[in-house]
Amino acid sequence: MGPHARPGTVTVRRTVSGRGVRALAVVLFALCAALWAPAAAVAEQPQRLPGQITDLAGALDAGQTADVQAAFDQLFDEHGVRMWVVYVTDFDGVPAETWGNQTYAQSSLDETRDGLLAVATMDRAYYFTTPSTGGIGQADADEIRHDAIEPALGAGDWAGGAIAAAGGVADAAGGGGGGMSVGTMVVGVGVGVAAIGGFTLYSRRRKTRLDQKQVEAARTVDPEDTATLATLPLPALDERARESLVEADEAVRASADELDIARGEFGDDATAQFAAALAKARRTLGAAFELRQRLDDAIPETPQQRREMLIEIISSCGRADRELDEKVDKWDAMRNLLITADEHIETLTQRVVAVSARLPESEATLTRLRTEFPGDVLSSIDDNVDLARGRLEFAEESVEQAREAVAQRVGQQGAAVVAIRAAESALTQADSLLDAVDHAQNDIRRAIGTLPDAMDDLQQGVTAAGTFDGRPGVGGQGAAALTTARREAEDALAYAEANKESDPLTSARRVAEADAALDAALEQVEQASERAEQARKRLDHDLLTAESQVTAAADFISTRRGAVGPNPRTRLTEAQRHLDAAKAARESDPATSLQHAQSAISLGHRALMEAQADVAEWNRRNRPPTSGHHRGGGSNAGAVLGGIVIGSILRGGGGGGFGGGGPRSFGGSGSSGRVGGGGRF
């Protein structure tokens, strides 16, 4: 039988050996022994195997041979992998790996689908190799050898060693599903206690490694290869979708930062093509975030629906990356920082001075706000000045590094580009952090100014709801919902009345959310046309509240994005989408505009809360305890937190900038042989 046919042949051979003629008695004894007992097997040289199971050492009985053949047959049926085993007494003095490789070659085995286990029973040595395809790596082969094959062979269970090899290859090649597991294959083949322990350990460790392998495999799939993505398990798809959202969002944000700088440097006309690419990528990514929001909401999807949505998220993120990457070469040509490094360093020096000048005023603003409002009101900006100071320190260090790099001879100045980009990003974020203090101050003042009208409007809603008490035709679920909404509105009014001076932002949010719930309940008991005018009156306040909420969340996430995961980014993107829709429908459809504004308020608030939770967890894991208001002053830690030096949120890795490590720049988030071994047992 040739090696490419489906084998089932068992070859058993006994050979006779004479060890020399020292005396006639010895010869006569050997001849007599040959008549009454099987002869000892001689050493075997590498050779062509006649079948899948070749037993030249008398290692297996008939039942064990059948068990091994069954394991090999199942491996072939389920994974298309053919396993071969040969038992000899020793390898004739040849190293196990050499003996195994020569036997593999002489047997004309196929590297893409044939595995081999060679066992020397008296020499207590073996060699094992796997096919080069099927995703089986060296780590897999080593684990199969150490945790499955060696315990069985060490216990003298020759059949168990072969069955363990087949089971390990099946698990590694096919994810361990549906087939013969290593744990179950040992039943009935006489495995010793030590071998059973080895198999149990192997089985436990295999599951953990398998989960990680599936995630790693998902990362290697082209985002637009939907056919391959569809074959991945749901947990791996979900993890890859989350990572893709963060990676693509980071690419879009970094590209936007770079584009803002380039606009001031080169003008709108020169940067128009990059602005168009960025806008297209944002739209593509926005659709992906919308799908993520649908997956995270309370409405369940079927497993197939969930699979399709996850694949679309991954593909959309890949398209967003590609839309940015297509412009990278032109971008780099435009922004050849090395040629104009001296000019950039001078500009950055001036920006350092300007940001430094802002710090005292922002500090004073924040101090004043702390005396007027409780800590919860200022939680999103409480450490902004300290963080800005840290970014400024990092920028100053980067500018100095750029100067030193430019002073080097030609060919050794490349570090200047990284340092200049790092300084630009740090200064941009420092400005944003200080702007956020101004935004918060303005938002609080505006909330104080608009809150009375909003409270009056909500009170009118409460009064209107009261007119439906006992009205004929009003009852059931509609009446119950209206009663609940009315009670919550009254609670919100009571809170706002008591806290409108000390906590205007929370008061405005609670009034807006209560207003939305009350509106929804009133919609069930009256005609939409009767509410349109009231919606128009309320719209200005809710749009303002929505914009303030989204701005606060955007400022917080943008300047701490090194610690912010996919969920807050999803909420923020969806909040911005609803806010844009609210503005677009403001004149033509006030009721719809109001609904979008209220959704933006709720989602913006969730984005900020979830982002703050992510940052708190990041601080817990990465920073030593501090006291007082001074937090985040360290320049390097602040650079990581700000996403200037990428690392903490992208699978724990470092890097940044296009094509390697360092600060991020314009562009997307990214572009045979058998294995085995041998030894003693």
XYZ file of C-alpha atoms in Angstrom:
681
model
C 0.000 0.000 0.000
C 1.378 3.458 -0.939
C 1.605 6.209 1.653
C -1.114 8.359 0.007
C -3.866 5.758 0.158
C -6.141 5.515 3.191
C -4.115 2.975 5.149
C -5.157 0.241 7.504
C -2.274 -2.177 7.197
C -0.523 -3.541 10.252
C 2.948 -5.000 9.794
C 4.489 -7.113 12.547
C 7.978 -8.554 12.087
C 10.159 -10.789 14.275
C 13.805 -11.250 13.437
C 16.479 -13.572 14.729
C 19.927 -12.410 15.698
C 23.020 -14.293 16.667
C 25.474 -12.443 18.877
C 28.612 -14.356 17.880
C 30.029 -17.812 18.283
C 32.096 -17.868 21.420
C 31.568 -21.480 22.196
C 29.750 -24.408 20.755
C 27.485 -24.558 23.768
C 26.341 -21.020 23.154
C 25.510 -21.836 19.545
C 23.604 -24.929 20.505
C 21.713 -22.992 23.181
C 20.737 -20.327 20.653
C 19.535 -22.929 18.176
C 17.401 -24.600 20.827
C 16.018 -21.305 21.988
C 14.968 -20.526 18.442
C 12.762 -23.577 18.468
C 10.882 -22.647 21.619
C 10.726 -18.839 21.933
C 10.346 -15.733 19.733
C 13.669 -14.199 18.809
C 14.782 -10.764 20.056
C 14.307 -7.940 17.578
C 17.457 -6.453 16.109
C 18.247 -2.755 15.778
C 16.482 -1.207 12.806
C 17.836 1.312 10.357
C 15.666 4.120 8.853
C 13.340 2.527 6.301
C 10.229 2.853 4.158
C 7.095 2.143 6.233
C 4.652 -0.336 4.687
C 1.594 0.891 6.634
C 0.326 3.346 9.200
C 1.166 1.004 12.085
C 4.512 -0.746 11.784
C 5.406 -2.812 14.864
C 8.935 -4.272 14.611
C 9.339 -4.547 18.388
C 6.243 -6.547 19.333
C 4.936 -3.559 21.288
C 1.191 -3.999 20.596
C -1.306 -6.802 20.938
C -4.277 -7.155 18.588
C -6.643 -5.055 20.732
C -4.146 -2.238 21.134
C -3.429 -2.243 17.413
C -7.156 -1.855 16.739
C -7.373 1.042 19.223
C -4.493 2.871 17.566
C -5.953 2.304 14.105
C -9.340 3.653 15.258
C -7.683 6.821 16.564
C -5.766 7.268 13.310
C -8.921 6.677 11.237
C -10.867 9.290 13.200
C -8.053 11.828 12.804
C -8.071 11.235 9.048
C -11.887 11.398 8.754
C -12.237 14.630 10.721
C -9.098 16.560 9.752
C -7.568 14.886 6.701
C -4.353 14.213 8.643
C -2.707 10.788 8.416
C -0.774 9.618 11.440
C 1.959 6.965 11.127
C 3.693 5.078 13.941
C 6.659 2.721 13.931
C 7.942 0.721 16.929
C 11.524 -0.597 16.966
C 13.760 -1.784 19.778
C 16.357 0.946 19.160
C 17.442 3.431 16.498
C 20.685 1.596 15.660
C 22.789 4.315 17.257
C 21.267 7.034 15.046
C 19.864 10.157 16.816
C 16.073 9.941 17.140
C 15.413 13.035 15.019
C 17.728 11.863 12.244
C 16.189 8.378 12.268
C 12.670 9.829 12.148
C 13.392 12.313 9.372
C 15.116 9.685 7.218
C 12.209 7.264 7.705
C 9.780 10.088 6.861
C 11.641 10.815 3.612
C 12.119 7.167 2.621
C 8.396 6.529 3.182
C 7.507 9.383 0.757
C 5.222 10.954 3.358
C 3.479 14.238 2.534
C 4.615 17.186 4.693
C 1.237 18.890 4.330
C -0.837 16.088 5.851
C 1.285 13.263 7.341
C 2.540 13.008 10.925
C 4.977 10.421 12.272
C 5.707 8.923 15.693
C 8.796 6.691 15.898
C 9.376 4.817 19.182
C 12.441 2.834 20.272
C 11.064 0.721 23.114
C 14.351 -0.633 24.534
C 16.327 2.544 23.819
C 13.499 4.548 25.448
C 13.745 7.239 22.790
C 11.223 8.612 20.316
C 10.658 11.137 17.565
C 7.392 12.920 16.739
C 6.537 15.302 13.890
C 3.334 16.938 12.638
C 2.113 18.144 9.230
C 3.139 21.655 8.153
C -0.486 22.785 7.613
C -3.527 23.032 9.859
C -2.236 25.786 12.115
C -0.051 23.437 14.216
C 2.940 25.344 15.545
C 6.084 24.352 17.373
C 4.484 25.233 20.704
C 1.617 22.850 19.912
C 3.997 20.049 18.989
C 6.054 20.578 22.144
C 2.927 20.536 24.296
C 1.693 17.299 22.707
C 5.086 15.699 23.267
C 5.605 16.835 26.851
C 2.060 16.569 28.189
C 0.654 13.585 26.282
C 3.133 11.378 24.445
C 5.956 11.253 27.004
C 3.735 10.387 30.022
C 2.236 7.449 28.104
C 5.541 6.139 26.773
C 7.163 6.631 30.162
C 4.492 4.361 31.671
C 5.167 1.726 29.023
C 1.850 2.317 27.298
C 3.003 2.136 23.666
C -0.531 2.277 22.232
C -1.429 5.220 24.483
C 1.516 7.207 23.116
C 0.294 6.816 19.535
C -3.319 7.585 20.487
C -2.162 10.662 22.422
C -0.244 11.864 19.373
C -3.360 11.534 17.190
C -5.546 13.269 19.759
C -3.109 16.138 20.202
C -2.864 16.691 16.451
C -6.672 16.620 16.199
C -7.036 19.223 18.959
C -4.381 21.505 17.482
C -5.636 21.192 13.897
C -9.362 21.391 14.522
C -9.891 23.332 17.728
C -10.684 20.262 19.783
C -14.344 20.180 18.834
C -16.452 17.160 18.137
C -13.675 14.629 17.859
C -11.812 12.217 20.057
C -10.245 14.173 22.921
C -7.000 13.181 24.523
C -8.818 12.499 27.784
C -11.329 10.060 26.290
C -8.920 8.280 23.958
C -6.978 6.758 26.801
C -9.966 4.775 28.089
C -9.540 1.044 27.494
C -5.916 1.088 26.398
C -4.344 0.344 29.766
C -2.733 3.701 30.507
C -0.868 3.891 33.816
C -1.582 6.429 36.539
C 1.260 8.699 35.454
C 0.033 8.773 31.872
C -3.528 9.581 32.933
C -2.240 12.488 34.999
C -0.310 13.769 31.997
C -3.349 13.572 29.745
C -5.541 15.405 32.283
C -3.036 18.250 32.565
C -2.720 18.386 28.793
C -6.491 18.592 28.319
C -6.866 21.461 30.789
C -4.021 23.485 29.336
C -5.198 22.869 25.776
C -8.528 24.690 26.379
C -6.794 27.854 27.612
C -4.304 27.804 24.742
C -7.087 27.074 22.285
C -9.086 30.167 23.297
C -6.005 32.366 22.915
C -5.138 30.747 19.597
C -8.595 31.508 18.249
C -8.280 35.181 19.179
C -4.796 35.350 17.681
C -6.075 33.657 14.539
C -8.860 36.235 14.275
C -6.271 39.007 14.381
C -4.469 37.594 11.350
C -7.548 37.473 9.110
C -7.939 40.231 6.529
C -10.855 42.392 7.771
C -12.460 42.169 4.346
C -12.159 38.373 4.117
C -15.692 37.799 5.366
C -15.700 34.141 4.336
C -12.815 33.326 6.685
C -14.206 35.533 9.436
C -17.478 33.586 9.232
C -15.623 30.394 10.228
C -14.335 31.839 13.506
C -16.094 31.170 16.826
C -18.261 33.952 18.232
C -16.042 34.765 21.251
C -13.020 35.288 19.001
C -15.089 37.428 16.620
C -16.396 39.526 19.500
C -12.918 40.156 20.894
C -11.547 41.042 17.442
C -14.484 43.408 16.831
C -13.780 45.236 20.101
C -10.091 45.510 19.295
C -10.870 46.694 15.757
C -13.099 49.480 17.063
C -10.417 50.757 19.429
C -7.666 50.482 16.813
C -9.670 52.195 14.086
C -10.944 54.882 16.466
C -7.375 55.572 17.576
C -6.322 55.854 13.927
C -9.153 58.293 13.174
C -8.435 60.400 16.253
C -4.679 60.505 15.634
C -5.293 61.350 11.974
C -7.662 64.148 13.002
C -5.052 65.596 15.378
C -2.432 65.509 12.639
C -4.821 67.043 10.129
C -5.639 69.943 12.438
C -1.943 70.724 12.756
C -1.376 70.390 9.016
C -4.299 72.713 8.195
C -2.651 75.492 10.139
C 0.652 74.757 8.447
C -0.360 74.139 4.837
C -3.903 75.538 4.545
C -7.280 73.991 3.694
C -6.623 73.551 -0.025
C -3.448 71.518 0.439
C -5.086 69.272 3.037
C -8.485 68.873 1.332
C -7.832 65.318 0.093
C -6.828 64.212 3.602
C -9.875 65.871 5.120
C -12.070 63.994 2.638
C -10.381 60.673 3.476
C -10.801 61.348 7.191
C -14.487 62.222 6.785
C -15.089 59.023 4.820
C -13.278 56.946 7.442
C -15.340 58.573 10.185
C -18.583 57.695 8.429
C -17.458 54.115 7.953
C -16.352 53.831 11.562
C -19.557 55.484 12.759
C -21.576 52.721 11.129
C -19.439 50.164 12.977
C -20.009 51.894 16.319
C -23.749 51.957 15.620
C -23.691 48.186 15.148
C -21.732 47.772 18.389
C -24.354 49.830 20.195
C -27.099 47.574 18.839
C -25.193 44.512 20.034
C -24.824 46.049 23.499
C -28.444 47.153 23.923
C -31.188 45.194 25.670
C -32.639 43.715 22.466
C -31.136 40.243 21.916
C -29.914 38.955 18.565
C -29.784 35.391 17.324
C -26.285 33.864 17.162
C -26.324 34.205 13.364
C -27.387 37.846 13.544
C -24.673 38.507 16.090
C -22.083 36.798 13.881
C -23.091 38.878 10.858
C -22.987 42.119 12.856
C -19.558 41.341 14.328
C -18.169 40.528 10.883
C -19.571 43.816 9.554
C -17.938 45.726 12.437
C -14.543 44.158 11.693
C -14.924 44.782 7.967
C -16.035 48.385 8.490
C -13.050 49.082 10.723
C -10.800 47.561 8.086
C -12.318 49.818 5.430
C -11.846 52.869 7.654
C -8.195 51.912 8.071
C -7.752 51.444 4.352
C -9.375 54.785 3.554
C -6.756 56.482 5.719
C -3.840 54.312 4.635
C -4.453 55.124 0.986
C -3.345 58.693 1.719
C -0.310 57.936 3.888
C 2.319 58.185 1.137
C 1.020 61.560 0.000
C 0.741 62.674 3.593
C 4.324 61.760 4.383
C 5.506 63.500 1.238
C 3.665 66.659 2.293
C 4.811 66.535 5.876
C 8.470 65.795 5.471
C 9.300 66.984 8.926
C 12.993 66.332 8.628
C 13.517 68.863 5.874
C 11.803 71.608 7.849
C 12.717 70.360 11.321
C 14.323 73.634 12.437
C 11.185 75.593 11.582
C 8.989 73.087 13.408
C 11.186 73.183 16.500
C 10.938 76.965 16.587
C 7.152 76.834 16.215
C 6.879 74.212 18.944
C 9.002 76.316 21.261
C 6.587 79.200 20.803
C 3.635 76.887 21.459
C 5.267 75.652 24.676
C 5.482 79.259 25.845
C 1.834 79.905 24.888
C 0.511 76.838 26.691
C 2.638 77.629 29.730
C 1.036 81.067 29.819
C -2.436 79.509 29.914
C -1.780 77.356 32.966
C -2.158 80.018 35.706
C -5.450 81.301 34.289
C -6.870 77.794 33.933
C -5.676 76.937 37.442
C -7.438 80.007 38.776
C -10.625 79.123 36.876
C -10.606 75.599 38.256
C -9.925 76.841 41.785
C -12.829 79.242 41.519
C -15.134 76.529 40.220
C -14.144 74.273 43.127
C -15.290 76.933 45.575
C -18.641 77.244 43.808
C -19.527 73.647 42.972
C -19.124 70.190 44.567
C -16.529 67.720 43.342
C -18.983 65.572 41.374
C -19.836 68.499 39.106
C -16.179 68.954 38.204
C -15.125 65.284 38.094
C -14.493 65.279 34.340
C -12.073 68.249 34.516
C -10.799 68.147 38.085
C -7.282 67.032 37.094
C -7.117 68.719 33.686
C -4.618 71.381 34.678
C -2.270 68.809 36.216
C -2.603 66.613 33.134
C -1.938 69.596 30.867
C 1.175 70.396 32.882
C 2.371 66.823 32.392
C 1.749 67.014 28.621
C 3.668 70.306 28.578
C 6.636 68.709 30.335
C 6.576 65.869 27.831
C 6.443 68.360 24.947
C 9.437 70.280 26.320
C 11.405 67.046 26.619
C 10.430 66.079 23.057
C 11.464 69.471 21.670
C 14.852 69.115 23.328
C 15.207 65.611 21.890
C 14.336 66.982 18.448
C 17.047 69.635 18.765
C 19.610 67.017 19.731
C 18.591 64.785 16.821
C 18.798 67.610 14.272
C 22.291 68.390 15.514
C 23.446 64.910 14.517
C 25.090 64.280 11.171
C 22.991 63.418 8.128
C 21.625 59.913 8.314
C 21.268 59.982 12.097
C 18.540 62.617 12.375
C 15.497 60.371 12.059
C 14.625 60.642 15.764
C 13.764 64.301 15.183
C 10.598 63.370 13.281
C 9.302 61.190 16.122
C 10.158 63.839 18.705
C 8.478 66.641 16.729
C 5.293 64.630 16.280
C 5.282 63.707 19.953
C 5.648 67.362 20.948
C 2.882 68.412 18.564
C 0.489 65.816 19.946
C 1.336 66.644 23.554
C 0.806 70.388 23.018
C -2.463 69.789 21.162
C -3.738 67.706 24.072
C -2.522 70.234 26.623
C -4.533 72.908 24.823
C -7.562 70.587 24.711
C -7.301 69.886 28.426
C -7.271 73.592 29.214
C -10.053 74.237 26.692
C -12.134 71.649 28.537
C -11.874 73.745 31.690
C -13.236 76.695 29.731
C -15.941 74.499 28.192
C -17.017 73.274 31.608
C -17.127 76.797 32.963
C -19.255 77.948 30.021
C -21.484 74.880 30.164
C -22.129 75.345 33.866
C -22.959 79.008 33.342
C -25.286 78.194 30.459
C -26.930 75.417 32.463
C -27.572 77.885 35.258
C -29.087 80.299 32.752
C -31.348 77.841 30.934
C -32.329 75.614 33.861
C -35.265 77.778 35.057
C -36.990 77.611 31.652
C -36.372 73.875 31.462
C -37.860 73.402 34.921
C -40.891 75.480 33.952
C -41.337 73.361 30.846
C -41.103 70.139 32.853
C -43.585 71.506 35.375
C -45.999 72.178 32.514
C -45.577 68.558 31.487
C -46.343 67.416 35.009
C -49.439 69.630 35.017
C -50.511 68.298 31.624
C -50.062 64.749 32.857
C -52.326 65.537 35.804
C -55.185 66.447 33.468
C -55.391 62.817 32.353
C -56.178 61.526 35.850
C -59.500 59.740 35.661
C -60.163 60.835 32.086
C -62.368 58.331 30.226
C -60.456 56.177 27.778
C -57.134 56.678 29.542
C -55.986 53.570 31.355
C -54.012 50.379 31.145
C -50.311 50.470 30.378
C -50.468 54.019 29.027
C -51.859 55.381 32.299
C -49.354 53.389 34.366
C -46.440 54.665 32.284
C -47.709 58.222 32.596
C -47.996 57.894 36.385
C -44.430 56.609 36.662
C -43.049 59.299 34.364
C -44.918 61.990 36.250
C -43.499 60.813 39.584
C -39.941 60.765 38.176
C -40.444 64.250 36.752
C -41.532 65.527 40.129
C -38.432 63.977 41.697
C -36.218 65.633 39.073
C -37.867 68.997 39.723
C -37.342 68.603 43.455
C -33.674 67.787 42.925
C -33.179 70.698 40.543
C -34.890 73.094 42.916
C -32.609 72.045 45.757
C -29.370 71.853 43.722
C -29.726 74.305 40.834
C -27.006 76.536 42.231
C -24.582 73.886 43.529
C -25.032 71.228 40.836
C -26.577 72.789 37.718
C -25.212 70.218 35.246
C -26.740 67.225 37.026
C -29.929 69.196 37.550
C -30.117 70.004 33.837
C -29.451 66.377 32.899
C -32.101 65.007 35.266
C -34.650 67.546 34.081
C -33.921 66.688 30.441
C -34.142 62.922 31.040
C -37.350 63.257 33.066
C -38.785 65.479 30.353
C -38.000 62.804 27.763
C -39.670 60.051 29.805
C -42.712 62.206 30.462
C -42.997 63.060 26.781
C -42.900 59.378 25.855
C -45.706 58.649 28.304
C -47.809 61.574 27.105
C -47.344 60.412 23.505
C -49.302 57.299 24.420
C -52.344 59.239 25.591
C -52.551 62.173 23.206
C -52.006 62.976 19.566
C -48.462 63.744 18.412
C -49.635 66.983 16.781
C -50.674 68.381 20.166
C -47.141 67.876 21.434
C -45.243 69.298 18.463
C -45.341 72.904 19.668
C -44.235 71.918 23.165
C -41.387 69.917 21.631
C -40.267 73.000 19.740
C -40.232 75.063 22.938
C -38.184 72.477 24.748
C -35.876 71.747 21.868
C -33.424 74.602 22.386
C -32.748 73.618 25.984
C -32.330 69.923 25.225
C -30.060 70.613 22.252
C -27.878 72.791 24.443
C -27.778 70.156 27.175
C -26.971 67.450 24.614
C -24.152 69.476 23.113
C -22.699 70.169 26.556
C -22.906 66.502 27.523
C -21.286 65.312 24.289
C -18.576 67.973 24.507
C -17.703 66.994 28.076
C -17.453 63.322 27.122
C -15.462 64.086 23.959
C -12.998 66.298 25.829
C -12.495 63.664 28.513
C -12.031 60.723 26.119
C -9.830 62.609 23.664
C -7.304 63.560 26.315
C -7.285 60.211 28.136
C -7.757 57.852 25.240
C -4.771 55.710 26.191
C -6.965 54.218 28.921
C -10.392 54.323 27.264
C -11.777 51.117 25.758
C -14.400 50.464 23.054
C -17.591 50.938 25.102
C -17.215 54.649 25.943
C -16.057 55.341 22.393
C -19.157 53.570 21.101
C -21.482 55.615 23.313
C -19.729 58.858 22.361
C -19.889 58.146 18.638
C -23.579 57.290 18.910
C -24.218 60.393 21.042
C -22.561 62.562 18.400
C -24.630 60.882 15.674
C -27.863 61.609 17.538
C -26.743 65.182 18.216
C -26.011 65.731 14.514
C -29.403 64.237 13.618
C -31.105 66.489 16.175
C -29.512 69.568 14.640
C -30.413 68.468 11.129
C -34.109 67.938 12.011
C -34.424 70.991 14.218
C -36.509 73.067 11.819
C -38.218 70.421 9.715
C -39.238 67.949 12.431
C -38.948 69.308 15.992
C -40.391 66.189 17.625
C -37.831 63.911 15.932
C -35.079 66.409 16.665
C -36.036 66.342 20.332
C -35.880 62.557 20.453
C -32.380 62.609 18.979
C -31.265 65.311 21.413
C -32.522 63.297 24.372
C -30.738 60.188 23.099
C -27.561 62.238 22.751
C -27.880 63.414 26.372
C -28.276 59.890 27.676
C -25.525 58.369 25.529
C -23.140 61.245 26.187
C -23.620 60.810 29.917
C -23.004 57.056 29.646
C -19.878 57.685 27.545
C -18.434 59.975 30.197
C -19.287 57.647 33.088
C -17.832 54.576 31.350
C -14.729 56.493 30.256
C -14.172 57.717 33.810
C -14.461 54.130 35.022
C -11.867 53.005 32.439
C -9.474 55.778 33.494
C -9.978 54.957 37.168
C -9.090 51.326 36.447
C -6.065 52.445 34.409
C -4.914 54.631 37.303
C -5.381 51.749 39.731
C -3.216 49.453 37.624
C -0.564 51.874 36.419
C -0.058 54.618 38.954
C 1.116 54.709 42.558
C -1.256 56.251 45.124
C -1.271 60.049 45.209
C -2.994 62.621 47.339
C -4.548 65.986 46.749
C -5.397 67.359 43.358
C -2.016 66.699 41.785
C -2.574 63.655 39.581
C -1.224 62.745 36.173
C 1.725 65.116 36.274
C 4.263 62.544 35.114
C 5.131 63.279 31.510
C 5.642 59.721 30.278
C 2.625 58.299 32.121
C 0.571 61.191 30.844
C 1.729 60.519 27.297
C 0.545 56.921 27.549
C -2.760 57.972 29.131
C -3.274 60.554 26.414
C -2.685 58.034 23.639
C 0.423 59.880 22.436
C 2.467 56.799 23.189
C 0.088 53.963 22.362
C 0.045 50.909 24.551
C -2.387 50.283 27.337
C -5.576 49.712 25.395
C -4.282 47.793 22.379
C -3.709 44.317 23.811
C -1.086 45.685 26.144
C 1.295 46.520 23.274
C 3.344 49.609 22.544
C 3.925 51.518 19.379
C 2.485 54.408 17.534
C 2.908 56.477 14.447
C 2.655 55.067 10.962
C 4.658 51.942 10.429
C 6.081 51.403 13.901
C 6.455 52.608 17.460
C 6.233 56.101 18.836
C 3.514 58.737 18.564
C 0.589 58.140 16.266
C 0.359 59.938 12.934
C -2.076 60.093 10.031
C -3.039 56.626 8.772
C -4.740 53.357 9.650
C -4.135 51.088 12.615
C -1.763 48.793 10.741
C 0.160 45.172 6.193
C 6.691 25.470 5.386
C 7.753 23.301 7.513
C 6.864 20.441 9.784
C 7.367 20.947 13.486
C 8.132 18.434 16.143
C 10.955 16.927 18.123
C 12.030 13.966 20.096
C 13.774 12.866 23.246
C 13.897 10.257 25.971
C 11.063 8.944 28.132
